[in-house]
Amino acid sequence: MTETPPADGAPPYQQPTGRLSDARRRDDNVVAVVGGKVVSEPPRDLYIPPDALEVFLDAFEGPMDLLLYLTRRQNIDIEQIRVAEITDQYMQYVELMQTLKLELAGEYLLMAATLAQIKSRLLLRQPAGEDEEADDPRAELIRRLQDYERVKLAAERLDELPRLERDLHTVHAAKPELVRRHAEPSVDLKEVLLALGDVLRRAEFKQHHAVEFEGLSVRERMSRVLARVGADTGFVPFDALFDPSEGREGVVVTFLALMELVREGLIDLVQSRPFAPIHVCAPRAQADEPNAD
């Protein structure tokens, strides 16, 4: 997470230092340390702008990683890549990052322009008698994707090798008996972002002109989600928690509320299998408590 620039005329935000923990050892009423001064209670006129906090999600390592993921998601060989479909999905992800106010690196925009150029060249008719394989606009992109995939797989294999002080430790104790449990497949952050993109696209068709501004609270939406999850005995579909009639703002607020609840351990996101629909449920530890009794 990067530092959010302050609003016009507002003082710059200062990152808390380690002095706060030292001050709390001396006084339990300490709230913060600002400019070297101990603050025991928040100011009454404290105001935090709505745009002061932003969420940054780095799901992909770069544009080639995104393209490789989209290709694998279609279960097709790299040499059979469908540039038109991949370009549309790539641009949807770029628009999603812009909607969430995420900073886009220049390499993402450069790859978007490259895909658009390849797509336009494929739409043009080839002159009669010209060898299409010798002048395939996708050739360079396919070569780069294949090189990146080889390097990525090699890096993953190297990372899986045992490392001293990470996977191997010198111990002098008896090995404890561990009870192994079958863990449910974890939800990939990339799947959450793509599911959010689908909800945002459906919300575009439900937008209405609103004269009065209604402020949406992330905390209020967190309470609503907890009530919904607690009322249902099973699993709540991920997209069922969104109301497309609220527009993009409502969708983003609901998404931030879900991410905060997941971070606090109040809900879980689960999938029955990879690429399956995402569901929201109560934490597994809480769900197992009645069975344990």
PDB file of C-alpha atoms in Angstrom:
ATOM      1  CA  MET A   1       0.000   0.000   0.000  1.00  0.00           C
ATOM      2  CA  THR A   2       1.376   3.341  -1.033  1.00  0.00           C
ATOM      3  CA  GLU A   3       0.889   6.640   0.688  1.00  0.00           C
ATOM      4  CA  THR A   4      -2.195   8.579  -0.467  1.00  0.00           C
ATOM      5  CA  PRO A   5      -1.438  12.189  -1.450  1.00  0.00           C
ATOM      6  CA  PRO A   6      -3.068  14.684   0.922  1.00  0.00           C
ATOM      7  CA  ALA A   7      -5.948  16.887  -0.172  1.00  0.00           C
ATOM      8  CA  ASP A   8      -5.347  20.552  -1.038  1.00  0.00           C
ATOM      9  CA  GLY A   9      -4.487  22.489   2.090  1.00  0.00           C
ATOM     10  CA  ALA A  10      -4.420  19.376   4.310  1.00  0.00           C
ATOM     11  CA  PRO A  11      -1.296  18.514   6.325  1.00  0.00           C
ATOM     12  CA  PRO A  12       0.706  15.537   5.005  1.00  0.00           C
ATOM     13  CA  TYR A  13       0.080  12.182   6.597  1.00  0.00           C
ATOM     14  CA  GLN A  14       2.872  10.962   8.855  1.00  0.00           C
ATOM     15  CA  GLN A  15       3.542   7.243   9.202  1.00  0.00           C
ATOM     16  CA  PRO A  16       3.335   6.140  12.881  1.00  0.00           C
ATOM     17  CA  THR A  17       6.695   5.328  14.420  1.00  0.00           C
ATOM     18  CA  GLY A  18       7.807   2.849  17.021  1.00  0.00           C
ATOM     19  CA  ARG A  19       7.505   5.492  19.741  1.00  0.00           C
ATOM     20  CA  LEU A  20       3.836   4.644  20.148  1.00  0.00           C
ATOM     21  CA  SER A  21       4.585   1.220  21.638  1.00  0.00           C
ATOM     22  CA  ASP A  22       7.125   2.775  24.040  1.00  0.00           C
ATOM     23  CA  ALA A  23       4.631   5.424  25.110  1.00  0.00           C
ATOM     24  CA  ARG A  24       1.932   2.803  25.696  1.00  0.00           C
ATOM     25  CA  ARG A  25       4.219   0.980  28.090  1.00  0.00           C
ATOM     26  CA  ARG A  26       4.244   4.127  30.190  1.00  0.00           C
ATOM     27  CA  ASP A  27       0.601   5.123  29.772  1.00  0.00           C
ATOM     28  CA  ASP A  28      -2.260   2.862  28.642  1.00  0.00           C
ATOM     29  CA  ASN A  29      -4.330   5.931  27.621  1.00  0.00           C
ATOM     30  CA  VAL A  30      -1.960   6.865  24.781  1.00  0.00           C
ATOM     31  CA  VAL A  31      -3.726   6.936  21.398  1.00  0.00           C
ATOM     32  CA  ALA A  32      -0.899   8.010  19.087  1.00  0.00           C
ATOM     33  CA  VAL A  33       2.387   9.877  18.827  1.00  0.00           C
ATOM     34  CA  VAL A  34       2.288  12.809  16.373  1.00  0.00           C
ATOM     35  CA  GLY A  35       5.433  14.837  15.727  1.00  0.00           C
ATOM     36  CA  GLY A  36       7.080  13.361  18.819  1.00  0.00           C
ATOM     37  CA  LYS A  37       4.175  14.417  21.073  1.00  0.00           C
ATOM     38  CA  VAL A  38       2.008  11.884  22.912  1.00  0.00           C
ATOM     39  CA  VAL A  39      -1.736  12.180  22.209  1.00  0.00           C
ATOM     40  CA  SER A  40      -4.016  10.635  24.834  1.00  0.00           C
ATOM     41  CA  GLU A  41      -7.335  11.263  23.052  1.00  0.00           C
ATOM     42  CA  PRO A  42      -8.324  11.999  19.441  1.00  0.00           C
ATOM     43  CA  PRO A  43      -9.013  15.662  18.575  1.00  0.00           C
ATOM     44  CA  ARG A  44     -12.680  16.622  18.516  1.00  0.00           C
ATOM     45  CA  ASP A  45     -12.325  18.346  15.130  1.00  0.00           C
ATOM     46  CA  LEU A  46     -10.508  15.380  13.545  1.00  0.00           C
ATOM     47  CA  TYR A  47     -11.625  14.911   9.937  1.00  0.00           C
ATOM     48  CA  ILE A  48     -10.475  12.139   7.615  1.00  0.00           C
ATOM     49  CA  PRO A  49     -11.361  12.728   3.931  1.00  0.00           C
ATOM     50  CA  PRO A  50     -13.223   9.851   2.233  1.00  0.00           C
ATOM     51  CA  ASP A  51     -10.368   9.444  -0.284  1.00  0.00           C
ATOM     52  CA  ALA A  52      -7.664   9.267   2.406  1.00  0.00           C
ATOM     53  CA  LEU A  53      -7.693   5.465   2.438  1.00  0.00           C
ATOM     54  CA  GLU A  54      -7.283   3.404  -0.718  1.00  0.00           C
ATOM     55  CA  VAL A  55      -6.873  -0.320  -1.259  1.00  0.00           C
ATOM     56  CA  PHE A  56      -4.091  -1.554  -3.560  1.00  0.00           C
ATOM     57  CA  LEU A  57      -4.317  -5.131  -4.812  1.00  0.00           C
ATOM     58  CA  ASP A  58      -1.258  -6.451  -6.640  1.00  0.00           C
ATOM     59  CA  ALA A  59      -2.690  -9.641  -8.084  1.00  0.00           C
ATOM     60  CA  PHE A  60      -0.332  -9.956 -11.069  1.00  0.00           C
ATOM     61  CA  GLU A  61       3.415  -9.454 -11.401  1.00  0.00           C
ATOM     62  CA  GLY A  62       3.101  -7.696 -14.752  1.00  0.00           C
ATOM     63  CA  PRO A  63       1.240  -7.655 -18.064  1.00  0.00           C
ATOM     64  CA  MET A  64       2.816 -10.917 -19.246  1.00  0.00           C
ATOM     65  CA  ASP A  65       1.687 -12.623 -16.033  1.00  0.00           C
ATOM     66  CA  LEU A  66      -1.858 -11.345 -16.646  1.00  0.00           C
ATOM     67  CA  LEU A  67      -1.856 -12.562 -20.268  1.00  0.00           C
ATOM     68  CA  LEU A  68      -0.522 -15.972 -19.237  1.00  0.00           C
ATOM     69  CA  TYR A  69      -3.232 -16.280 -16.578  1.00  0.00           C
ATOM     70  CA  LEU A  70      -5.998 -15.358 -19.047  1.00  0.00           C
ATOM     71  CA  THR A  71      -4.646 -17.928 -21.510  1.00  0.00           C
ATOM     72  CA  ARG A  72      -4.519 -20.684 -18.889  1.00  0.00           C
ATOM     73  CA  ARG A  73      -8.033 -19.774 -17.739  1.00  0.00           C
ATOM     74  CA  GLN A  74      -9.343 -20.629 -21.221  1.00  0.00           C
ATOM     75  CA  ASN A  75      -7.577 -24.032 -21.143  1.00  0.00           C
ATOM     76  CA  ILE A  76      -6.005 -23.479 -24.569  1.00  0.00           C
ATOM     77  CA  ASP A  77      -2.473 -23.766 -25.883  1.00  0.00           C
ATOM     78  CA  ILE A  78      -0.477 -20.556 -26.159  1.00  0.00           C
ATOM     79  CA  GLU A  79      -0.034 -21.087 -29.890  1.00  0.00           C
ATOM     80  CA  GLN A  80      -3.837 -21.140 -30.290  1.00  0.00           C
ATOM     81  CA  ILE A  81      -4.345 -17.878 -28.408  1.00  0.00           C
ATOM     82  CA  ARG A  82      -7.450 -15.928 -29.422  1.00  0.00           C
ATOM     83  CA  VAL A  83      -6.183 -12.371 -29.498  1.00  0.00           C
ATOM     84  CA  ALA A  84      -9.613 -10.703 -29.775  1.00  0.00           C
ATOM     85  CA  GLU A  85     -11.002 -12.436 -26.677  1.00  0.00           C
ATOM     86  CA  ILE A  86      -7.777 -12.059 -24.694  1.00  0.00           C
ATOM     87  CA  THR A  87      -7.643  -8.344 -25.579  1.00  0.00           C
ATOM     88  CA  ASP A  88     -11.205  -7.783 -24.329  1.00  0.00           C
ATOM     89  CA  GLN A  89     -10.490  -9.556 -21.025  1.00  0.00           C
ATOM     90  CA  TYR A  90      -7.202  -7.687 -20.629  1.00  0.00           C
ATOM     91  CA  MET A  91      -8.923  -4.316 -21.123  1.00  0.00           C
ATOM     92  CA  GLN A  92     -11.643  -5.315 -18.636  1.00  0.00           C
ATOM     93  CA  TYR A  93      -8.966  -5.924 -16.002  1.00  0.00           C
ATOM     94  CA  VAL A  94      -7.296  -2.577 -16.794  1.00  0.00           C
ATOM     95  CA  GLU A  95     -10.661  -0.795 -16.482  1.00  0.00           C
ATOM     96  CA  LEU A  96     -11.254  -2.602 -13.184  1.00  0.00           C
ATOM     97  CA  MET A  97      -7.942  -1.364 -11.782  1.00  0.00           C
ATOM     98  CA  GLN A  98      -8.804   2.177 -12.899  1.00  0.00           C
ATOM     99  CA  THR A  99     -12.247   1.887 -11.261  1.00  0.00           C
ATOM    100  CA  LEU A 100     -10.613   0.893  -7.971  1.00  0.00           C
ATOM    101  CA  LYS A 101      -8.233   3.871  -8.353  1.00  0.00           C
ATOM    102  CA  LEU A 102      -5.199   1.591  -8.577  1.00  0.00           C
ATOM    103  CA  GLU A 103      -2.001   2.955 -10.055  1.00  0.00           C
ATOM    104  CA  LEU A 104      -1.268   1.321 -13.418  1.00  0.00           C
ATOM    105  CA  ALA A 105       2.344   0.799 -14.441  1.00  0.00           C
ATOM    106  CA  GLY A 106       3.330   1.988 -17.890  1.00  0.00           C
ATOM    107  CA  GLU A 107       4.022  -1.584 -19.022  1.00  0.00           C
ATOM    108  CA  TYR A 108       0.321  -2.457 -18.598  1.00  0.00           C
ATOM    109  CA  LEU A 109      -0.715   0.394 -20.888  1.00  0.00           C
ATOM    110  CA  LEU A 110       2.032  -0.502 -23.379  1.00  0.00           C
ATOM    111  CA  MET A 111       0.795  -4.089 -23.540  1.00  0.00           C
ATOM    112  CA  ALA A 112      -2.770  -2.838 -24.020  1.00  0.00           C
ATOM    113  CA  ALA A 113      -1.630  -0.812 -27.034  1.00  0.00           C
ATOM    114  CA  THR A 114       0.288  -3.822 -28.391  1.00  0.00           C
ATOM    115  CA  LEU A 115      -2.773  -6.073 -28.091  1.00  0.00           C
ATOM    116  CA  ALA A 116      -4.942  -3.474 -29.792  1.00  0.00           C
ATOM    117  CA  GLN A 117      -2.447  -3.259 -32.662  1.00  0.00           C
ATOM    118  CA  ILE A 118      -2.321  -7.047 -33.083  1.00  0.00           C
ATOM    119  CA  LYS A 119      -6.113  -7.250 -32.968  1.00  0.00           C
ATOM    120  CA  SER A 120      -6.463  -4.570 -35.661  1.00  0.00           C
ATOM    121  CA  ARG A 121      -3.910  -6.311 -37.904  1.00  0.00           C
ATOM    122  CA  LEU A 122      -5.791  -9.585 -37.585  1.00  0.00           C
ATOM    123  CA  LEU A 123      -9.033  -7.890 -38.606  1.00  0.00           C
ATOM    124  CA  LEU A 124      -7.462  -6.651 -41.850  1.00  0.00           C
ATOM    125  CA  ARG A 125      -7.656  -8.945 -44.827  1.00  0.00           C
ATOM    126  CA  GLN A 126      -4.397 -10.512 -45.970  1.00  0.00           C
ATOM    127  CA  PRO A 127      -3.431  -9.937 -49.633  1.00  0.00           C
ATOM    128  CA  ALA A 128      -3.873 -12.918 -51.906  1.00  0.00           C
ATOM    129  CA  GLY A 129      -0.862 -15.213 -52.075  1.00  0.00           C
ATOM    130  CA  GLU A 130       0.799 -13.859 -48.929  1.00  0.00           C
ATOM    131  CA  ASP A 131       2.093 -16.400 -46.464  1.00  0.00           C
ATOM    132  CA  GLU A 132       0.019 -15.902 -43.304  1.00  0.00           C
ATOM    133  CA  GLU A 133       2.323 -17.992 -41.112  1.00  0.00           C
ATOM    134  CA  ALA A 134       5.374 -15.935 -42.104  1.00  0.00           C
ATOM    135  CA  ASP A 135       3.637 -12.678 -41.193  1.00  0.00           C
ATOM    136  CA  ASP A 136       1.469 -13.719 -38.260  1.00  0.00           C
ATOM    137  CA  PRO A 137       0.903 -10.657 -36.009  1.00  0.00           C
ATOM    138  CA  ARG A 138       0.641 -13.012 -33.028  1.00  0.00           C
ATOM    139  CA  ALA A 139       4.062 -14.590 -33.556  1.00  0.00           C
ATOM    140  CA  GLU A 140       6.036 -12.159 -31.390  1.00  0.00           C
ATOM    141  CA  LEU A 141       3.399 -12.188 -28.640  1.00  0.00           C
ATOM    142  CA  ILE A 142       3.271 -16.009 -28.641  1.00  0.00           C
ATOM    143  CA  ARG A 143       7.064 -16.199 -28.446  1.00  0.00           C
ATOM    144  CA  ARG A 144       7.169 -13.787 -25.505  1.00  0.00           C
ATOM    145  CA  LEU A 145       4.403 -15.689 -23.703  1.00  0.00           C
ATOM    146  CA  GLN A 146       6.203 -19.006 -24.200  1.00  0.00           C
ATOM    147  CA  ASP A 147       9.481 -17.541 -22.906  1.00  0.00           C
ATOM    148  CA  TYR A 148       7.720 -16.023 -19.903  1.00  0.00           C
ATOM    149  CA  GLU A 149       5.925 -19.299 -19.149  1.00  0.00           C
ATOM    150  CA  ARG A 150       9.211 -21.240 -19.206  1.00  0.00           C
ATOM    151  CA  VAL A 151      10.877 -18.735 -16.886  1.00  0.00           C
ATOM    152  CA  LYS A 152       7.855 -18.658 -14.562  1.00  0.00           C
ATOM    153  CA  LEU A 153       7.664 -22.456 -14.333  1.00  0.00           C
ATOM    154  CA  ALA A 154      11.403 -22.655 -13.690  1.00  0.00           C
ATOM    155  CA  ALA A 155      11.100 -20.036 -10.946  1.00  0.00           C
ATOM    156  CA  GLU A 156       8.202 -21.933  -9.363  1.00  0.00           C
ATOM    157  CA  ARG A 157      10.191 -25.175  -9.391  1.00  0.00           C
ATOM    158  CA  LEU A 158      13.155 -23.419  -7.798  1.00  0.00           C
ATOM    159  CA  ASP A 159      10.896 -21.903  -5.162  1.00  0.00           C
ATOM    160  CA  GLU A 160       9.491 -25.343  -4.338  1.00  0.00           C
ATOM    161  CA  LEU A 161      12.962 -26.680  -3.531  1.00  0.00           C
ATOM    162  CA  PRO A 162      13.621 -26.974   0.207  1.00  0.00           C
ATOM    163  CA  ARG A 163      15.411 -24.005   1.715  1.00  0.00           C
ATOM    164  CA  LEU A 164      17.405 -23.881   4.864  1.00  0.00           C
ATOM    165  CA  GLU A 165      15.753 -21.767   7.564  1.00  0.00           C
ATOM    166  CA  ARG A 166      12.546 -21.766   5.530  1.00  0.00           C
ATOM    167  CA  ASP A 167      11.647 -25.415   4.964  1.00  0.00           C
ATOM    168  CA  LEU A 168      14.493 -27.105   6.799  1.00  0.00           C
ATOM    169  CA  HIS A 169      15.397 -26.361  10.407  1.00  0.00           C
ATOM    170  CA  THR A 170      17.826 -28.013  12.761  1.00  0.00           C
ATOM    171  CA  VAL A 171      15.853 -29.247  15.764  1.00  0.00           C
ATOM    172  CA  HIS A 172      16.572 -31.504  18.699  1.00  0.00           C
ATOM    173  CA  ALA A 173      13.073 -32.516  19.679  1.00  0.00           C
ATOM    174  CA  ALA A 174      10.778 -35.430  18.988  1.00  0.00           C
ATOM    175  CA  LYS A 175       8.435 -35.045  16.054  1.00  0.00           C
ATOM    176  CA  PRO A 176       4.899 -34.389  17.313  1.00  0.00           C
ATOM    177  CA  GLU A 177       1.956 -36.330  15.973  1.00  0.00           C
ATOM    178  CA  LEU A 178      -0.017 -34.039  13.703  1.00  0.00           C
ATOM    179  CA  VAL A 179      -3.607 -34.596  12.655  1.00  0.00           C
ATOM    180  CA  ARG A 180      -3.935 -33.829   8.960  1.00  0.00           C
ATOM    181  CA  ARG A 181      -7.204 -32.412   7.724  1.00  0.00           C
ATOM    182  CA  HIS A 182      -8.322 -31.988   4.158  1.00  0.00           C
ATOM    183  CA  ALA A 183      -8.169 -28.256   3.498  1.00  0.00           C
ATOM    184  CA  GLU A 184     -10.703 -26.696   1.181  1.00  0.00           C
ATOM    185  CA  PRO A 185      -9.225 -25.010  -1.898  1.00  0.00           C
ATOM    186  CA  SER A 186      -8.369 -21.403  -1.133  1.00  0.00           C
ATOM    187  CA  VAL A 187      -9.892 -18.604  -3.187  1.00  0.00           C
ATOM    188  CA  ASP A 188      -7.359 -16.964  -5.473  1.00  0.00           C
ATOM    189  CA  LEU A 189      -7.274 -13.163  -5.380  1.00  0.00           C
ATOM    190  CA  LYS A 190      -7.349 -13.151  -9.167  1.00  0.00           C
ATOM    191  CA  GLU A 191     -10.680 -15.007  -9.115  1.00  0.00           C
ATOM    192  CA  VAL A 192     -12.106 -12.437  -6.676  1.00  0.00           C
ATOM    193  CA  LEU A 193     -11.062  -9.564  -8.953  1.00  0.00           C
ATOM    194  CA  LEU A 194     -12.554 -11.209 -12.033  1.00  0.00           C
ATOM    195  CA  ALA A 195     -15.801 -11.910 -10.161  1.00  0.00           C
ATOM    196  CA  LEU A 196     -15.897  -8.256  -9.077  1.00  0.00           C
ATOM    197  CA  GLY A 197     -15.407  -7.234 -12.700  1.00  0.00           C
ATOM    198  CA  ASP A 198     -18.471  -9.272 -13.708  1.00  0.00           C
ATOM    199  CA  VAL A 199     -20.568  -7.563 -11.023  1.00  0.00           C
ATOM    200  CA  LEU A 200     -19.370  -4.109 -12.107  1.00  0.00           C
ATOM    201  CA  ARG A 201     -20.301  -4.802 -15.725  1.00  0.00           C
ATOM    202  CA  ARG A 202     -23.823  -5.833 -14.694  1.00  0.00           C
ATOM    203  CA  ALA A 203     -24.095  -2.737 -12.508  1.00  0.00           C
ATOM    204  CA  GLU A 204     -23.589  -0.500 -15.539  1.00  0.00           C
ATOM    205  CA  PHE A 205     -27.005  -1.547 -16.881  1.00  0.00           C
ATOM    206  CA  LYS A 206     -28.730  -0.745 -13.567  1.00  0.00           C
ATOM    207  CA  GLN A 207     -27.472   2.809 -13.083  1.00  0.00           C
ATOM    208  CA  HIS A 208     -30.069   5.548 -12.639  1.00  0.00           C
ATOM    209  CA  HIS A 209     -29.697   9.280 -12.432  1.00  0.00           C
ATOM    210  CA  ALA A 210     -29.786  10.270  -8.751  1.00  0.00           C
ATOM    211  CA  VAL A 211     -30.310  13.882  -7.713  1.00  0.00           C
ATOM    212  CA  GLU A 212     -29.708  13.358  -3.996  1.00  0.00           C
ATOM    213  CA  PHE A 213     -26.365  12.052  -2.827  1.00  0.00           C
ATOM    214  CA  GLU A 214     -26.523   9.110  -0.456  1.00  0.00           C
ATOM    215  CA  GLY A 215     -23.321   8.421   1.404  1.00  0.00           C
ATOM    216  CA  LEU A 216     -22.397   4.761   1.649  1.00  0.00           C
ATOM    217  CA  SER A 217     -20.579   3.509   4.722  1.00  0.00           C
ATOM    218  CA  VAL A 218     -18.212   0.563   4.615  1.00  0.00           C
ATOM    219  CA  ARG A 219     -18.936  -0.238   8.279  1.00  0.00           C
ATOM    220  CA  GLU A 220     -22.692  -0.227   7.674  1.00  0.00           C
ATOM    221  CA  ARG A 221     -22.210  -2.521   4.697  1.00  0.00           C
ATOM    222  CA  MET A 222     -20.049  -4.861   6.808  1.00  0.00           C
ATOM    223  CA  SER A 223     -22.921  -5.186   9.306  1.00  0.00           C
ATOM    224  CA  ARG A 224     -25.359  -5.904   6.488  1.00  0.00           C
ATOM    225  CA  VAL A 225     -23.100  -8.626   5.056  1.00  0.00           C
ATOM    226  CA  LEU A 226     -22.644 -10.248   8.487  1.00  0.00           C
ATOM    227  CA  ALA A 227     -26.417 -10.245   8.996  1.00  0.00           C
ATOM    228  CA  ARG A 228     -26.943 -11.853   5.602  1.00  0.00           C
ATOM    229  CA  VAL A 229     -24.308 -14.527   6.191  1.00  0.00           C
ATOM    230  CA  GLY A 230     -25.619 -15.226   9.680  1.00  0.00           C
ATOM    231  CA  ALA A 231     -29.215 -15.546   8.474  1.00  0.00           C
ATOM    232  CA  ASP A 232     -28.369 -18.149   5.821  1.00  0.00           C
ATOM    233  CA  THR A 233     -27.516 -21.631   7.057  1.00  0.00           C
ATOM    234  CA  GLY A 234     -25.415 -22.499   4.006  1.00  0.00           C
ATOM    235  CA  PHE A 235     -23.210 -20.504   1.689  1.00  0.00           C
ATOM    236  CA  VAL A 236     -24.126 -17.131   0.191  1.00  0.00           C
ATOM    237  CA  PRO A 237     -23.096 -16.604  -3.468  1.00  0.00           C
ATOM    238  CA  PHE A 238     -20.497 -13.863  -3.866  1.00  0.00           C
ATOM    239  CA  ASP A 239     -22.504 -11.895  -6.424  1.00  0.00           C
ATOM    240  CA  ALA A 240     -25.717 -12.175  -4.350  1.00  0.00           C
ATOM    241  CA  LEU A 241     -24.272  -9.715  -1.805  1.00  0.00           C
ATOM    242  CA  PHE A 242     -24.108  -6.937  -4.415  1.00  0.00           C
ATOM    243  CA  ASP A 243     -27.001  -4.686  -5.404  1.00  0.00           C
ATOM    244  CA  PRO A 244     -26.451  -3.568  -9.023  1.00  0.00           C
ATOM    245  CA  SER A 245     -29.053  -0.806  -8.613  1.00  0.00           C
ATOM    246  CA  GLU A 246     -26.603   1.051  -6.327  1.00  0.00           C
ATOM    247  CA  GLY A 247     -24.218   1.537  -9.244  1.00  0.00           C
ATOM    248  CA  ARG A 248     -20.438   1.364  -9.173  1.00  0.00           C
ATOM    249  CA  GLU A 249     -20.168   3.154  -5.821  1.00  0.00           C
ATOM    250  CA  GLY A 250     -22.360   0.606  -4.071  1.00  0.00           C
ATOM    251  CA  VAL A 251     -20.509  -2.306  -5.658  1.00  0.00           C
ATOM    252  CA  VAL A 252     -17.102  -0.932  -4.622  1.00  0.00           C
ATOM    253  CA  VAL A 253     -18.294  -0.234  -1.039  1.00  0.00           C
ATOM    254  CA  THR A 254     -19.665  -3.779  -0.741  1.00  0.00           C
ATOM    255  CA  PHE A 255     -16.410  -5.213  -2.104  1.00  0.00           C
ATOM    256  CA  LEU A 256     -14.326  -3.215   0.397  1.00  0.00           C
ATOM    257  CA  ALA A 257     -16.625  -4.400   3.203  1.00  0.00           C
ATOM    258  CA  LEU A 258     -16.097  -8.032   2.143  1.00  0.00           C
ATOM    259  CA  MET A 259     -12.317  -7.594   2.012  1.00  0.00           C
ATOM    260  CA  GLU A 260     -12.305  -5.995   5.492  1.00  0.00           C
ATOM    261  CA  LEU A 261     -14.438  -8.833   6.921  1.00  0.00           C
ATOM    262  CA  VAL A 262     -12.082 -11.409   5.400  1.00  0.00           C
ATOM    263  CA  ARG A 263      -9.071  -9.560   6.835  1.00  0.00           C
ATOM    264  CA  GLU A 264     -10.681  -9.514  10.303  1.00  0.00           C
ATOM    265  CA  GLY A 265     -11.523 -13.216  10.047  1.00  0.00           C
ATOM    266  CA  LEU A 266     -15.304 -12.697  10.327  1.00  0.00           C
ATOM    267  CA  ILE A 267     -16.151 -14.407   7.022  1.00  0.00           C
ATOM    268  CA  ASP A 268     -14.496 -16.823   4.579  1.00  0.00           C
ATOM    269  CA  LEU A 269     -14.486 -16.986   0.780  1.00  0.00           C
ATOM    270  CA  VAL A 270     -14.626 -20.578  -0.500  1.00  0.00           C
ATOM    271  CA  GLN A 271     -14.796 -22.493  -3.785  1.00  0.00           C
ATOM    272  CA  SER A 272     -15.763 -26.104  -4.378  1.00  0.00           C
ATOM    273  CA  ARG A 273     -13.086 -26.382  -7.072  1.00  0.00           C
ATOM    274  CA  PRO A 274     -10.814 -24.061  -9.085  1.00  0.00           C
ATOM    275  CA  PHE A 275     -12.705 -21.570 -11.299  1.00  0.00           C
ATOM    276  CA  ALA A 276     -15.990 -22.496  -9.583  1.00  0.00           C
ATOM    277  CA  PRO A 277     -18.399 -19.781  -8.323  1.00  0.00           C
ATOM    278  CA  ILE A 278     -17.219 -18.050  -5.152  1.00  0.00           C
ATOM    279  CA  HIS A 279     -19.360 -18.313  -1.994  1.00  0.00           C
ATOM    280  CA  VAL A 280     -19.278 -16.441   1.311  1.00  0.00           C
ATOM    281  CA  CYS A 281     -19.748 -18.271   4.599  1.00  0.00           C
ATOM    282  CA  ALA A 282     -19.076 -17.936   8.307  1.00  0.00           C
ATOM    283  CA  PRO A 283     -15.533 -18.742   9.473  1.00  0.00           C
ATOM    284  CA  ARG A 284     -14.800 -22.468   9.479  1.00  0.00           C
ATOM    285  CA  ALA A 285     -13.715 -22.382  13.125  1.00  0.00           C
ATOM    286  CA  GLN A 286     -17.103 -20.945  14.186  1.00  0.00           C
ATOM    287  CA  ALA A 287     -18.981 -23.335  11.902  1.00  0.00           C
ATOM    288  CA  ASP A 288     -17.266 -26.361  13.521  1.00  0.00           C
ATOM    289  CA  GLU A 289     -17.994 -25.324  17.143  1.00  0.00           C
ATOM    290  CA  PRO A 290     -21.565 -26.782  17.333  1.00  0.00           C
ATOM    291  CA  ASN A 291     -20.326 -30.087  15.870  1.00  0.00           C
ATOM    292  CA  ALA A 292     -17.502 -30.219  18.410  1.00  0.00           C
ATOM    293  CA  ASP A 293     -20.014 -29.914  21.273  1.00  0.00           C
TER     294      ASP A 293
END
